[in-house]
């Protein structure tokens, strides 16, 4: 009985470590079907689209941060919905043009 519990703990620890090392692993809590085309959206395609839709955010870095957050918060999982919500909350630097900067001289 004790050996079974120990082996389960080891398996869980290995799964958590793999999730940290492989940020592409997503939890399947939603149907990965595009609502427009009704085609399956693979994890690779989903992640590529994220980089396109969030050009000012280092998506790979944020995915690693989500992995660390999930490890620190047992019971929380990295789902597509969580990734989108996370990226929507990331602060991005405000871009200004040279002309806008020059009108604020004192």
CSV table of N, CA, C and O in Angstrom, one decimal:
chain,number,residue,atom,x,y,z
A,1,UNK,N,0.8,-1.2,0.0
A,1,UNK,CA,0.0,0.0,0.0
A,1,UNK,C,0.9,1.3,0.0
A,1,UNK,O,0.6,2.2,-0.7
A,2,UNK,N,1.9,1.3,0.9
A,2,UNK,CA,2.8,2.4,0.9
A,2,UNK,C,3.6,2.6,-0.4
A,2,UNK,O,3.8,3.7,-0.8
A,3,UNK,N,4.0,1.4,-1.0
A,3,UNK,CA,4.7,1.5,-2.3
A,3,UNK,C,3.9,2.1,-3.4
A,3,UNK,O,4.3,2.8,-4.3
A,4,UNK,N,2.6,1.7,-3.4
A,4,UNK,CA,1.7,2.2,-4.4
A,4,UNK,C,1.5,3.8,-4.3
A,4,UNK,O,1.6,4.5,-5.3
A,5,UNK,N,1.3,4.3,-3.1
A,5,UNK,CA,1.2,5.7,-2.8
A,5,UNK,C,2.5,6.4,-3.3
A,5,UNK,O,2.5,7.4,-3.9
A,6,UNK,N,3.6,5.8,-2.9
A,6,UNK,CA,4.9,6.4,-3.3
A,6,UNK,C,5.1,6.5,-4.8
A,6,UNK,O,5.5,7.5,-5.3
A,7,UNK,N,4.7,5.4,-5.5
A,7,UNK,CA,4.9,5.4,-6.9
A,7,UNK,C,3.9,6.4,-7.6
A,7,UNK,O,4.2,7.0,-8.6
A,8,UNK,N,2.7,6.6,-7.0
A,8,UNK,CA,1.8,7.6,-7.5
A,8,UNK,C,2.3,9.0,-7.4
A,8,UNK,O,2.2,9.8,-8.2
A,9,UNK,N,3.0,9.2,-6.2
A,9,UNK,CA,3.6,10.5,-5.9
A,9,UNK,C,4.7,10.8,-6.9
A,9,UNK,O,4.8,11.9,-7.4
A,10,UNK,N,5.5,9.8,-7.2
A,10,UNK,CA,6.6,9.9,-8.2
A,10,UNK,C,6.0,10.2,-9.6
A,10,UNK,O,6.5,11.1,-10.3
A,11,UNK,N,5.0,9.5,-10.0
A,11,UNK,CA,4.4,9.7,-11.3
A,11,UNK,C,3.8,11.1,-11.4
A,11,UNK,O,4.0,11.8,-12.4
A,12,UNK,N,3.2,11.6,-10.3
A,12,UNK,CA,2.6,13.0,-10.3
A,12,UNK,C,3.8,14.0,-10.4
A,12,UNK,O,3.7,15.0,-11.2
A,13,UNK,N,4.8,13.8,-9.7
A,13,UNK,CA,6.0,14.7,-9.7
A,13,UNK,C,6.6,14.7,-11.1
A,13,UNK,O,7.0,15.8,-11.6
A,14,UNK,N,6.7,13.6,-11.7
A,14,UNK,CA,7.3,13.5,-13.1
A,14,UNK,C,6.4,14.2,-14.1
A,14,UNK,O,6.9,14.9,-15.0
A,15,UNK,N,5.1,14.1,-13.9
A,15,UNK,CA,4.1,14.7,-14.9
A,15,UNK,C,4.2,16.2,-14.7
A,15,UNK,O,4.2,17.0,-15.7
A,16,UNK,N,4.4,16.7,-13.4
A,16,UNK,CA,4.5,18.2,-13.2
A,16,UNK,C,5.8,18.7,-13.8
A,16,UNK,O,5.8,19.7,-14.4
A,17,UNK,N,6.9,17.9,-13.6
A,17,UNK,CA,8.2,18.3,-14.2
A,17,UNK,C,8.1,18.4,-15.7
A,17,UNK,O,8.6,19.3,-16.3
A,18,UNK,N,7.5,17.4,-16.3
A,18,UNK,CA,7.3,17.4,-17.8
A,18,UNK,C,6.5,18.6,-18.3
A,18,UNK,O,6.8,19.2,-19.3
A,19,UNK,N,5.5,19.0,-17.5
A,19,UNK,CA,4.7,20.1,-17.9
A,19,UNK,C,5.5,21.4,-17.9
A,19,UNK,O,5.3,22.3,-18.7
A,20,UNK,N,6.4,21.5,-16.9
A,20,UNK,CA,7.2,22.7,-16.9
A,20,UNK,C,8.2,22.7,-18.0
A,20,UNK,O,8.5,23.8,-18.6
A,21,UNK,N,8.8,21.6,-18.3
A,21,UNK,CA,9.8,21.5,-19.4
A,21,UNK,C,9.2,21.6,-20.8
A,21,UNK,O,9.8,22.0,-21.7
A,22,UNK,N,7.9,21.3,-20.9
A,22,UNK,CA,7.2,21.3,-22.2
A,22,UNK,C,6.0,22.2,-22.1
A,22,UNK,O,4.9,21.8,-21.8
A,23,UNK,N,6.2,23.5,-22.4
A,23,UNK,CA,5.1,24.5,-22.2
A,23,UNK,C,4.0,24.3,-23.2
A,23,UNK,O,3.0,24.9,-23.1
A,24,UNK,N,4.1,23.4,-24.2
A,24,UNK,CA,3.1,23.2,-25.2
A,24,UNK,C,2.0,22.3,-24.7
A,24,UNK,O,0.9,22.3,-25.3
A,25,UNK,N,2.3,21.6,-23.7
A,25,UNK,CA,1.3,20.6,-23.1
A,25,UNK,C,0.1,21.4,-22.6
A,25,UNK,O,0.2,22.2,-21.7
A,26,UNK,N,-1.1,21.2,-23.2
A,26,UNK,CA,-2.3,21.8,-22.7
A,26,UNK,C,-3.3,20.8,-22.2
A,26,UNK,O,-3.3,19.6,-22.6
A,27,UNK,N,-4.1,21.2,-21.3
A,27,UNK,CA,-5.1,20.3,-20.7
A,27,UNK,C,-6.3,20.4,-21.6
A,27,UNK,O,-6.8,21.4,-22.1
A,28,UNK,N,-6.9,19.2,-21.9
A,28,UNK,CA,-8.0,19.1,-22.8
A,28,UNK,C,-9.4,19.3,-22.1
A,28,UNK,O,-10.1,18.4,-21.9
A,29,UNK,N,-9.6,20.5,-21.7
A,29,UNK,CA,-10.9,20.8,-21.0
A,29,UNK,C,-11.9,21.4,-22.0
A,29,UNK,O,-13.1,21.5,-21.7
A,30,UNK,N,-11.5,21.8,-23.1
A,30,UNK,CA,-12.4,22.3,-24.1
A,30,UNK,C,-12.2,21.5,-25.4
A,30,UNK,O,-11.2,20.9,-25.6
A,31,UNK,N,-13.2,21.7,-26.3
A,31,UNK,CA,-13.1,21.1,-27.6
A,31,UNK,C,-12.2,21.9,-28.5
A,31,UNK,O,-12.5,23.1,-28.6
A,32,UNK,N,-11.1,21.4,-29.0
A,32,UNK,CA,-10.2,22.2,-29.8
A,32,UNK,C,-10.7,22.3,-31.3
A,32,UNK,O,-10.0,22.0,-32.2
A,33,UNK,N,-11.9,22.8,-31.4
A,33,UNK,CA,-12.5,22.9,-32.8
A,33,UNK,C,-12.7,24.4,-33.1
A,33,UNK,O,-13.3,25.1,-32.2
A,34,UNK,N,-12.3,24.8,-34.2
A,34,UNK,CA,-12.5,26.2,-34.6
A,34,UNK,C,-14.0,26.4,-34.9
A,34,UNK,O,-14.6,25.6,-35.7
A,35,UNK,N,-14.6,27.4,-34.3
A,35,UNK,CA,-16.1,27.6,-34.5
A,35,UNK,C,-16.4,28.1,-35.9
A,35,UNK,O,-17.6,27.9,-36.3
A,36,UNK,N,-15.5,28.6,-36.6
A,36,UNK,CA,-15.8,29.1,-37.9
A,36,UNK,C,-15.6,28.0,-39.0
A,36,UNK,O,-16.5,27.7,-39.7
A,37,UNK,N,-14.5,27.3,-38.9
A,37,UNK,CA,-14.2,26.3,-39.9
A,37,UNK,C,-14.6,24.9,-39.5
A,37,UNK,O,-14.7,24.0,-40.3
A,38,UNK,N,-14.9,24.7,-38.2
A,38,UNK,CA,-15.3,23.5,-37.6
A,38,UNK,C,-14.2,22.4,-37.8
A,38,UNK,O,-14.5,21.2,-37.8
A,39,UNK,N,-13.0,22.8,-37.9
A,39,UNK,CA,-11.9,21.9,-38.0
A,39,UNK,C,-11.1,21.8,-36.7
A,39,UNK,O,-11.1,22.8,-35.9
A,40,UNK,N,-10.5,20.7,-36.5
A,40,UNK,CA,-9.6,20.5,-35.3
A,40,UNK,C,-8.5,21.5,-35.3
A,40,UNK,O,-7.8,21.7,-36.3
A,41,UNK,N,-8.3,22.2,-34.2
A,41,UNK,CA,-7.2,23.1,-34.1
A,41,UNK,C,-6.1,22.5,-33.2
A,41,UNK,O,-6.4,22.2,-32.0
A,42,UNK,N,-5.0,22.1,-33.7
A,42,UNK,CA,-3.9,21.5,-33.0
A,42,UNK,C,-3.3,22.4,-32.0
A,42,UNK,O,-3.4,23.7,-32.2
A,43,UNK,N,-2.6,21.9,-31.0
A,43,UNK,CA,-1.9,22.8,-30.1
A,43,UNK,C,-0.9,23.7,-30.8
A,43,UNK,O,-0.7,24.8,-30.5
A,44,UNK,N,-0.1,23.1,-31.7
A,44,UNK,CA,0.9,23.9,-32.5
A,44,UNK,C,0.2,25.0,-33.2
A,44,UNK,O,0.7,26.2,-33.2
A,45,UNK,N,-0.9,24.7,-33.9
A,45,UNK,CA,-1.6,25.8,-34.6
A,45,UNK,C,-2.2,26.9,-33.7
A,45,UNK,O,-2.1,28.1,-33.9
A,46,UNK,N,-2.7,26.4,-32.5
A,46,UNK,CA,-3.2,27.4,-31.5
A,46,UNK,C,-2.1,28.3,-31.0
A,46,UNK,O,-2.3,29.5,-31.0
A,47,UNK,N,-0.9,27.7,-30.7
A,47,UNK,CA,0.2,28.5,-30.2
A,47,UNK,C,0.7,29.5,-31.3
A,47,UNK,O,1.1,30.6,-31.0
A,48,UNK,N,0.8,29.0,-32.5
A,48,UNK,CA,1.2,29.9,-33.6
A,48,UNK,C,0.3,31.1,-33.8
A,48,UNK,O,0.7,32.2,-34.0
A,49,UNK,N,-1.0,30.8,-33.6
A,49,UNK,CA,-2.0,31.9,-33.7
A,49,UNK,C,-1.9,32.9,-32.6
A,49,UNK,O,-2.1,34.1,-32.8
A,50,UNK,N,-1.5,32.4,-31.4
A,50,UNK,CA,-1.3,33.3,-30.3
A,50,UNK,C,-0.2,34.3,-30.6
A,50,UNK,O,-0.4,35.5,-30.3
A,51,UNK,N,0.9,33.9,-31.2
A,51,UNK,CA,2.0,34.8,-31.5
A,51,UNK,C,1.5,35.8,-32.5
A,51,UNK,O,2.0,36.9,-32.5
A,52,UNK,N,0.7,35.4,-33.4
A,52,UNK,CA,0.2,36.3,-34.4
A,52,UNK,C,-0.8,37.4,-33.8
A,52,UNK,O,-0.8,38.5,-34.2
A,53,UNK,N,-1.6,36.9,-32.9
A,53,UNK,CA,-2.6,37.8,-32.3
A,53,UNK,C,-2.1,38.7,-31.2
A,53,UNK,O,-2.7,39.7,-30.8
A,54,UNK,N,-1.0,38.3,-30.6
A,54,UNK,CA,-0.3,39.0,-29.5
A,54,UNK,C,1.1,39.3,-29.9
A,54,UNK,O,2.1,38.9,-29.3
A,55,UNK,N,1.3,40.2,-30.9
A,55,UNK,CA,2.7,40.4,-31.5
A,55,UNK,C,3.6,41.1,-30.5
A,55,UNK,O,4.8,41.0,-30.6
A,56,UNK,N,3.1,41.9,-29.5
A,56,UNK,CA,3.9,42.6,-28.6
A,56,UNK,C,4.2,41.8,-27.3
A,56,UNK,O,4.8,42.4,-26.4
A,57,UNK,N,3.8,40.6,-27.3
A,57,UNK,CA,4.0,39.7,-26.1
A,57,UNK,C,4.9,38.6,-26.4
A,57,UNK,O,4.7,37.9,-27.5
A,58,UNK,N,5.8,38.2,-25.6
A,58,UNK,CA,6.6,37.0,-25.7
A,58,UNK,C,5.8,35.9,-25.2
A,58,UNK,O,5.8,35.5,-24.0
A,59,UNK,N,5.1,35.2,-26.1
A,59,UNK,CA,4.1,34.2,-25.8
A,59,UNK,C,4.8,33.0,-25.1
A,59,UNK,O,4.3,32.5,-24.1
A,60,UNK,N,5.9,32.6,-25.6
A,60,UNK,CA,6.6,31.4,-25.0
A,60,UNK,C,7.0,31.7,-23.5
A,60,UNK,O,6.9,30.9,-22.7
A,61,UNK,N,7.5,33.0,-23.3
A,61,UNK,CA,7.8,33.4,-21.9
A,61,UNK,C,6.6,33.3,-21.0
A,61,UNK,O,6.6,32.8,-19.9
A,62,UNK,N,5.5,33.8,-21.5
A,62,UNK,CA,4.2,33.8,-20.7
A,62,UNK,C,3.7,32.4,-20.5
A,62,UNK,O,3.2,32.1,-19.4
A,63,UNK,N,3.9,31.5,-21.4
A,63,UNK,CA,3.5,30.1,-21.2
A,63,UNK,C,4.3,29.5,-20.1
A,63,UNK,O,3.8,28.7,-19.3
A,64,UNK,N,5.6,29.8,-20.1
A,64,UNK,CA,6.4,29.3,-19.0
A,64,UNK,C,6.0,29.9,-17.6
A,64,UNK,O,6.0,29.2,-16.6
A,65,UNK,N,5.6,31.1,-17.6
A,65,UNK,CA,5.0,31.7,-16.4
A,65,UNK,C,3.7,31.1,-15.9
A,65,UNK,O,3.5,30.9,-14.7
A,66,UNK,N,2.9,30.7,-16.9
A,66,UNK,CA,1.7,30.0,-16.6
A,66,UNK,C,2.0,28.6,-16.0
A,66,UNK,O,1.4,28.2,-15.0
A,67,UNK,N,3.0,27.9,-16.5
A,67,UNK,CA,3.4,26.6,-16.0
A,67,UNK,C,3.8,26.8,-14.5
A,67,UNK,O,3.4,26.0,-13.7
A,68,UNK,N,4.6,27.8,-14.2
A,68,UNK,CA,5.1,28.0,-12.9
A,68,UNK,C,3.9,28.3,-11.9
A,68,UNK,O,3.8,27.9,-10.8
A,69,UNK,N,3.0,29.2,-12.4
A,69,UNK,CA,1.8,29.5,-11.6
A,69,UNK,C,1.0,28.3,-11.3
A,69,UNK,O,0.5,28.1,-10.2
A,70,UNK,N,0.8,27.4,-12.3
A,70,UNK,CA,0.0,26.2,-12.1
A,70,UNK,C,0.7,25.3,-11.1
A,70,UNK,O,0.0,24.6,-10.3
A,71,UNK,N,2.0,25.2,-11.1
A,71,UNK,CA,2.7,24.4,-10.1
A,71,UNK,C,2.5,25.0,-8.7
A,71,UNK,O,2.4,24.2,-7.7
A,72,UNK,N,2.5,26.3,-8.6
A,72,UNK,CA,2.3,26.9,-7.3
A,72,UNK,C,0.9,26.9,-6.8
A,72,UNK,O,0.6,27.2,-5.7
A,73,UNK,N,0.0,26.6,-7.7
A,73,UNK,CA,-1.5,26.6,-7.4
A,73,UNK,C,-2.1,25.2,-7.8
A,73,UNK,O,-2.7,25.1,-8.8
A,74,UNK,N,-1.9,24.2,-6.9
A,74,UNK,CA,-2.4,22.9,-7.2
A,74,UNK,C,-3.9,23.0,-7.6
A,74,UNK,O,-4.7,23.7,-7.0
A,75,UNK,N,-4.3,22.2,-8.6
A,75,UNK,CA,-5.7,22.2,-9.0
A,75,UNK,C,-5.9,23.1,-10.2
A,75,UNK,O,-6.9,23.0,-10.9
A,76,UNK,N,-5.0,24.0,-10.4
A,76,UNK,CA,-5.1,24.9,-11.6
A,76,UNK,C,-4.4,24.3,-12.8
A,76,UNK,O,-3.4,23.7,-12.6
A,77,UNK,N,-5.0,24.4,-13.9
A,77,UNK,CA,-4.4,23.7,-15.1
A,77,UNK,C,-4.3,24.7,-16.2
A,77,UNK,O,-5.1,25.7,-16.3
A,78,UNK,N,-3.4,24.4,-17.1
A,78,UNK,CA,-3.1,25.3,-18.3
A,78,UNK,C,-4.1,24.9,-19.4
A,78,UNK,O,-3.9,23.9,-20.1
A,79,UNK,N,-5.2,25.6,-19.6
A,79,UNK,CA,-6.1,25.4,-20.6
A,79,UNK,C,-6.0,26.5,-21.6
A,79,UNK,O,-5.4,27.6,-21.4
A,80,UNK,N,-6.6,26.3,-22.8
A,80,UNK,CA,-6.6,27.4,-23.8
A,80,UNK,C,-7.3,28.7,-23.2
A,80,UNK,O,-6.8,29.8,-23.5
A,81,UNK,N,-8.4,28.5,-22.5
A,81,UNK,CA,-9.1,29.6,-21.9
A,81,UNK,C,-8.2,30.4,-21.0
A,81,UNK,O,-8.1,31.6,-21.0
A,82,UNK,N,-7.5,29.6,-20.1
A,82,UNK,CA,-6.6,30.3,-19.1
A,82,UNK,C,-5.5,31.0,-19.9
A,82,UNK,O,-5.1,32.1,-19.5
A,83,UNK,N,-4.9,30.4,-20.9
A,83,UNK,CA,-3.9,31.1,-21.7
A,83,UNK,C,-4.4,32.4,-22.3
A,83,UNK,O,-3.7,33.5,-22.2
A,84,UNK,N,-5.5,32.4,-22.9
A,84,UNK,CA,-6.1,33.6,-23.5
A,84,UNK,C,-6.3,34.7,-22.4
A,84,UNK,O,-6.0,35.9,-22.6
A,85,UNK,N,-6.9,34.3,-21.3
A,85,UNK,CA,-7.2,35.2,-20.2
A,85,UNK,C,-5.9,35.8,-19.7
A,85,UNK,O,-5.7,37.0,-19.4
A,86,UNK,N,-4.8,35.0,-19.5
A,86,UNK,CA,-3.5,35.4,-19.0
A,86,UNK,C,-2.9,36.4,-20.0
A,86,UNK,O,-2.5,37.5,-19.6
A,87,UNK,N,-2.9,36.1,-21.3
A,87,UNK,CA,-2.3,37.0,-22.3
A,87,UNK,C,-3.1,38.3,-22.3
A,87,UNK,O,-2.5,39.4,-22.6
A,88,UNK,N,-4.4,38.3,-22.1
A,88,UNK,CA,-5.2,39.5,-22.2
A,88,UNK,C,-4.8,40.4,-21.0
A,88,UNK,O,-5.1,41.7,-21.1
A,89,UNK,N,-4.3,39.9,-19.9
A,89,UNK,CA,-3.9,40.7,-18.8
A,89,UNK,C,-2.5,41.2,-18.8
A,89,UNK,O,-2.1,41.9,-17.9
A,90,UNK,N,-1.7,40.7,-19.7
A,90,UNK,CA,-0.3,41.1,-19.8
A,90,UNK,C,-0.2,42.6,-20.1
A,90,UNK,O,-0.8,43.0,-21.1
A,91,UNK,N,0.6,43.3,-19.4
A,91,UNK,CA,0.9,44.7,-19.7
A,91,UNK,C,1.9,44.8,-20.8
A,91,UNK,O,2.9,44.2,-20.8
A,92,UNK,N,1.5,45.6,-21.8
A,92,UNK,CA,2.4,45.8,-22.9
A,92,UNK,C,2.9,47.2,-22.9
A,92,UNK,O,2.1,48.1,-22.5
A,93,UNK,N,4.1,47.5,-23.3
A,93,UNK,CA,4.5,48.9,-23.3
A,93,UNK,C,3.7,49.8,-24.3
A,93,UNK,O,3.4,49.3,-25.4
A,94,UNK,N,3.5,51.0,-23.9
A,94,UNK,CA,2.8,51.9,-24.8
A,94,UNK,C,3.7,52.4,-25.8
A,94,UNK,O,4.8,52.9,-25.5
A,95,UNK,N,3.3,52.3,-27.1
A,95,UNK,CA,4.2,52.8,-28.2
A,95,UNK,C,3.8,54.3,-28.5
A,95,UNK,O,2.7,54.6,-28.6
A,96,UNK,N,4.9,55.1,-28.6
A,96,UNK,CA,4.6,56.5,-29.0
A,96,UNK,C,5.5,56.8,-30.2
A,96,UNK,O,6.5,56.1,-30.4
A,97,UNK,N,5.0,57.7,-30.9
A,97,UNK,CA,5.8,58.1,-32.1
A,97,UNK,C,6.7,59.3,-31.7
A,97,UNK,O,6.5,59.9,-30.7
A,98,UNK,N,7.7,59.5,-32.5
A,98,UNK,CA,8.6,60.6,-32.3
A,98,UNK,C,7.9,61.9,-32.2
A,98,UNK,O,8.2,62.8,-31.4
A,99,UNK,N,6.9,62.1,-33.1
A,99,UNK,CA,6.2,63.4,-33.2
A,99,UNK,C,5.4,63.6,-31.8
A,99,UNK,O,5.4,64.7,-31.3
A,100,UNK,N,4.8,62.6,-31.3
A,100,UNK,CA,4.1,62.7,-30.0
A,100,UNK,C,5.1,63.1,-28.9
A,100,UNK,O,4.7,63.9,-28.0
A,101,UNK,N,6.3,62.5,-28.9
A,101,UNK,CA,7.3,62.8,-27.9
A,101,UNK,C,7.7,64.3,-27.9
A,101,UNK,O,7.9,64.9,-26.9
A,102,UNK,N,7.8,64.8,-29.1
A,102,UNK,CA,8.4,66.2,-29.3
A,102,UNK,C,7.4,67.3,-28.8
A,102,UNK,O,7.8,68.3,-28.5
A,103,UNK,N,6.1,67.0,-28.8
A,103,UNK,CA,5.2,68.1,-28.4
A,103,UNK,C,5.1,68.3,-26.9
A,103,UNK,O,4.5,69.2,-26.4
A,104,UNK,N,5.8,67.4,-26.2
A,104,UNK,CA,5.8,67.5,-24.7
A,104,UNK,C,7.1,68.1,-24.2
A,104,UNK,O,7.5,67.8,-23.1
A,105,UNK,N,7.7,69.0,-24.9
A,105,UNK,CA,8.9,69.6,-24.4
A,105,UNK,C,8.6,70.8,-23.5
A,105,UNK,O,7.6,71.5,-23.6
A,106,UNK,N,9.4,70.9,-22.4
A,106,UNK,CA,9.1,72.0,-21.4
A,106,UNK,C,10.3,73.0,-21.4
A,106,UNK,O,11.4,72.7,-21.6
